[in-house]
CSV table of C-alpha atoms in Angstrom, one decimal:
chain,number,residue,atom,x,y,z
A,1,MET,CA,-3.2,-18.3,47.0
A,2,LYS,CA,-3.2,-15.3,49.5
A,3,LYS,CA,-5.7,-12.5,49.1
A,4,ASN,CA,-2.9,-9.7,47.8
A,5,GLN,CA,-2.1,-12.2,45.4
A,6,PHE,CA,-5.9,-12.4,44.5
A,7,ALA,CA,-6.0,-8.9,44.4
A,8,LEU,CA,-3.1,-8.1,42.3
A,9,ILE,CA,-4.0,-10.7,39.5
A,10,PHE,CA,-7.8,-9.3,39.8
A,11,LEU,CA,-6.3,-5.4,39.6
A,12,THR,CA,-3.7,-6.6,36.3
A,13,VAL,CA,-7.1,-7.9,34.3
A,14,ILE,CA,-8.6,-5.0,34.9
A,15,THR,CA,-5.9,-2.5,33.7
A,16,MET,CA,-5.7,-5.0,30.7
A,17,LEU,CA,-8.9,-5.2,30.0
A,18,ALA,CA,-9.5,-1.1,30.4
A,19,VAL,CA,-6.1,-0.9,28.1
A,20,TRP,CA,-7.5,-3.0,25.4
A,21,TYR,CA,-10.9,-1.0,25.2
A,22,LEU,CA,-9.2,2.1,24.8
A,23,LYS,CA,-6.9,1.0,22.4
A,24,SER,CA,-9.6,-1.0,20.6
A,25,PRO,CA,-10.9,1.1,17.2
A,26,THR,CA,-14.7,1.9,17.4
A,27,LYS,CA,-16.4,-0.5,14.9
A,28,ASN,CA,-19.6,1.9,15.0
A,29,LYS,CA,-20.7,1.3,11.2
A,30,ASP,CA,-24.1,2.9,11.9
A,31,ASN,CA,-23.9,6.6,12.0
A,32,PRO,CA,-27.6,7.6,13.0
A,33,ASP,CA,-26.9,11.3,13.6
A,34,ASP,CA,-25.3,11.4,10.2
A,35,THR,CA,-22.6,13.4,11.4
A,36,PRO,CA,-19.8,14.3,8.7
A,37,VAL,CA,-16.8,12.8,8.6
A,38,ILE,CA,-13.7,14.9,8.1
A,39,ASN,CA,-10.4,14.0,6.9
A,40,VAL,CA,-7.4,14.6,8.7
A,41,ASN,CA,-5.2,14.6,6.0
A,42,ASN,CA,-6.8,17.6,4.0
A,43,VAL,CA,-7.0,19.5,7.1
A,44,THR,CA,-3.4,19.1,8.3
A,45,GLY,CA,-1.9,19.6,4.7
A,46,ARG,CA,-0.2,16.3,5.0
A,47,THR,CA,0.3,14.6,1.6
A,48,ASP,CA,-1.2,10.9,0.7
A,49,GLU,CA,1.8,9.8,-0.7
A,50,LEU,CA,4.2,10.3,2.3
A,51,ALA,CA,1.4,8.7,4.0
A,52,SER,CA,1.4,5.5,1.8
A,53,MET,CA,5.0,5.2,2.6
A,54,ARG,CA,5.1,5.8,6.3
A,55,GLN,CA,2.2,3.0,6.1
A,56,VAL,CA,4.7,0.8,4.0
A,57,VAL,CA,7.3,1.1,7.3
A,58,ARG,CA,4.7,0.4,9.5
A,59,ASP,CA,3.8,-2.6,7.7
A,60,GLU,CA,7.3,-3.9,7.6
A,61,ARG,CA,7.9,-3.1,11.2
A,62,ASN,CA,4.5,-4.9,12.6
A,63,LEU,CA,5.7,-7.9,10.3
A,64,LYS,CA,8.6,-7.8,12.4
A,65,LEU,CA,7.3,-6.9,15.8
A,66,ALA,CA,4.7,-10.4,14.8
A,67,SER,CA,7.9,-12.6,14.7
A,68,LEU,CA,9.3,-11.3,17.8
A,69,ASN,CA,6.2,-12.0,19.7
A,70,ASP,CA,6.0,-15.6,18.5
A,71,ILE,CA,9.6,-16.0,19.9
A,72,ILE,CA,8.6,-14.4,23.3
A,73,ALA,CA,5.5,-16.6,23.3
A,74,ASP,CA,7.2,-19.8,22.2
A,75,GLU,CA,7.8,-21.9,25.5
A,76,SER,CA,10.6,-23.7,23.6
A,77,ALA,CA,12.8,-20.5,23.5
A,78,THR,CA,15.8,-19.8,25.5
A,79,LEU,CA,15.3,-16.8,28.0
A,80,VAL,CA,18.6,-14.9,26.0
A,81,SER,CA,16.4,-15.2,22.4
A,82,LYS,CA,13.1,-13.9,25.0
A,83,THR,CA,15.4,-11.1,26.3
A,84,ALA,CA,16.8,-10.4,22.8
A,85,ALA,CA,13.2,-10.3,21.6
A,86,ILE,CA,12.0,-8.1,23.9
A,87,ALA,CA,14.6,-5.5,23.4
A,88,GLU,CA,14.3,-5.4,19.9
A,89,LYS,CA,11.1,-4.8,20.5
A,90,GLU,CA,11.4,-2.2,22.4
A,91,GLN,CA,14.1,-0.4,20.0
A,92,ILE,CA,11.6,-1.0,17.6
A,93,SER,CA,8.8,1.1,19.4
A,94,THR,CA,11.3,4.3,20.6
A,95,LEU,CA,12.3,4.3,16.8
A,96,ASN,CA,8.8,4.8,15.7
A,97,GLU,CA,8.2,7.2,18.5
A,98,GLN,CA,11.4,9.0,17.0
A,99,GLU,CA,10.6,9.2,13.7
A,100,VAL,CA,7.0,10.7,14.4
A,101,LEU,CA,8.4,13.3,16.7
A,102,LEU,CA,11.1,14.1,14.2
A,103,GLU,CA,8.5,14.4,11.7
A,104,SER,CA,6.3,17.0,13.9
A,105,LYS,CA,9.7,19.0,14.6
A,106,VAL,CA,10.4,19.0,10.7
A,107,MET,CA,6.8,20.6,10.0
A,108,ASN,CA,7.0,23.0,12.8
A,109,LEU,CA,9.8,24.6,11.0
A,110,GLY,CA,6.9,25.5,8.4
A,111,TYR,CA,6.8,22.6,6.2
A,112,ARG,CA,3.8,21.1,4.6
A,113,ASP,CA,4.7,18.0,5.4
A,114,ALA,CA,7.9,15.2,6.5
A,115,PHE,CA,8.7,12.1,6.2
A,116,VAL,CA,11.6,10.2,8.5
A,117,HIS,CA,12.9,7.0,7.9
A,118,TYR,CA,15.7,5.5,10.0
A,119,THR,CA,17.7,2.7,8.2
A,120,ALA,CA,21.3,1.1,9.3
A,121,SER,CA,22.4,3.2,6.8
A,122,GLY,CA,21.6,6.4,7.9
A,123,VAL,CA,18.8,8.4,8.0
A,124,GLU,CA,16.6,9.5,5.1
A,125,VAL,CA,14.0,12.4,5.5
A,126,ILE,CA,12.0,13.9,2.3
A,127,VAL,CA,10.5,17.7,3.0
A,128,VAL,CA,7.5,19.1,1.0
A,129,ALA,CA,8.3,22.7,0.4
A,130,ASN,CA,8.1,24.9,-2.4
A,131,ALA,CA,11.8,25.8,-2.1
A,132,SER,CA,14.8,25.0,-0.4
A,133,SER,CA,18.6,26.1,0.7
A,134,ALA,CA,21.1,25.2,2.5
A,135,THR,CA,20.7,26.5,5.5
A,136,ALA,CA,17.2,24.6,5.9
A,137,ALA,CA,18.7,21.4,5.0
A,138,LEU,CA,21.0,22.2,8.1
A,139,ASP,CA,18.2,23.3,10.3
A,140,VAL,CA,16.8,19.7,9.3
A,141,ILE,CA,20.0,17.7,10.2
A,142,ASP,CA,20.5,19.6,13.6
A,143,ILE,CA,17.2,18.0,14.3
A,144,ILE,CA,17.9,14.5,13.0
A,145,TYR,CA,21.6,14.4,15.1
A,146,GLN,CA,20.2,15.8,18.2
A,147,THR,CA,18.2,12.6,18.3
A,148,PHE,CA,20.2,10.3,16.5
A,149,ASP,CA,23.4,11.1,18.0
A,150,LYS,CA,25.4,8.2,16.0
A,151,THR,CA,23.9,8.7,12.6
A,152,ALA,CA,26.9,9.1,10.0
A,153,ASN,CA,24.4,9.4,7.1
A,154,VAL,CA,21.5,12.5,6.9
A,155,VAL,CA,20.0,12.3,3.5
A,156,VAL,CA,17.6,15.6,3.0
A,157,ASN,CA,15.3,15.8,0.0
A,158,PHE,CA,13.5,18.9,-0.5
A,159,VAL,CA,10.7,18.3,-3.0
A,160,THR,CA,7.5,19.9,-3.9
A,161,ALA,CA,4.0,18.4,-3.8
A,162,GLU,CA,3.8,17.9,-7.4
A,163,GLU,CA,7.3,16.1,-7.8
A,164,LEU,CA,6.0,14.1,-4.4
A,165,LYS,CA,3.2,12.6,-7.2
A,166,GLY,CA,5.8,11.2,-9.1
A,167,ILE,CA,8.0,9.5,-6.6
């Protein structure tokens, strides 16, 4: 093996370890200085109901990603199936990023919380607000159409925090 190849492999391994270290959750169960832990949901005003809906979508997509990873890791899988699995993984990752970005954009309009979920039939948006109007719905729909060009169906539901607890 040439020196350049060895250096490239070594650099790749170091980079992978650094990324793994940065992405791994901290497992510090002992809190020696007893610093208080702040609940981010209470600080930002986000609702627990929409957080649980986000978690359900995330879990569903993680199962799909696991099955795609199995296809990619399978030695007997064809190159075409592996390429399709990689493309689908990239699509799911992009979709997750776009949904989070759209939720932030909707919240920047002055709403307490928002939930954006893209499906094959369209985009569902739940906005936590005290009041709703047609112009507010059009503003949200405009934001969605700026990101998802080919979306034919956009459903925007305005709910109060109390109504959200009943969903």
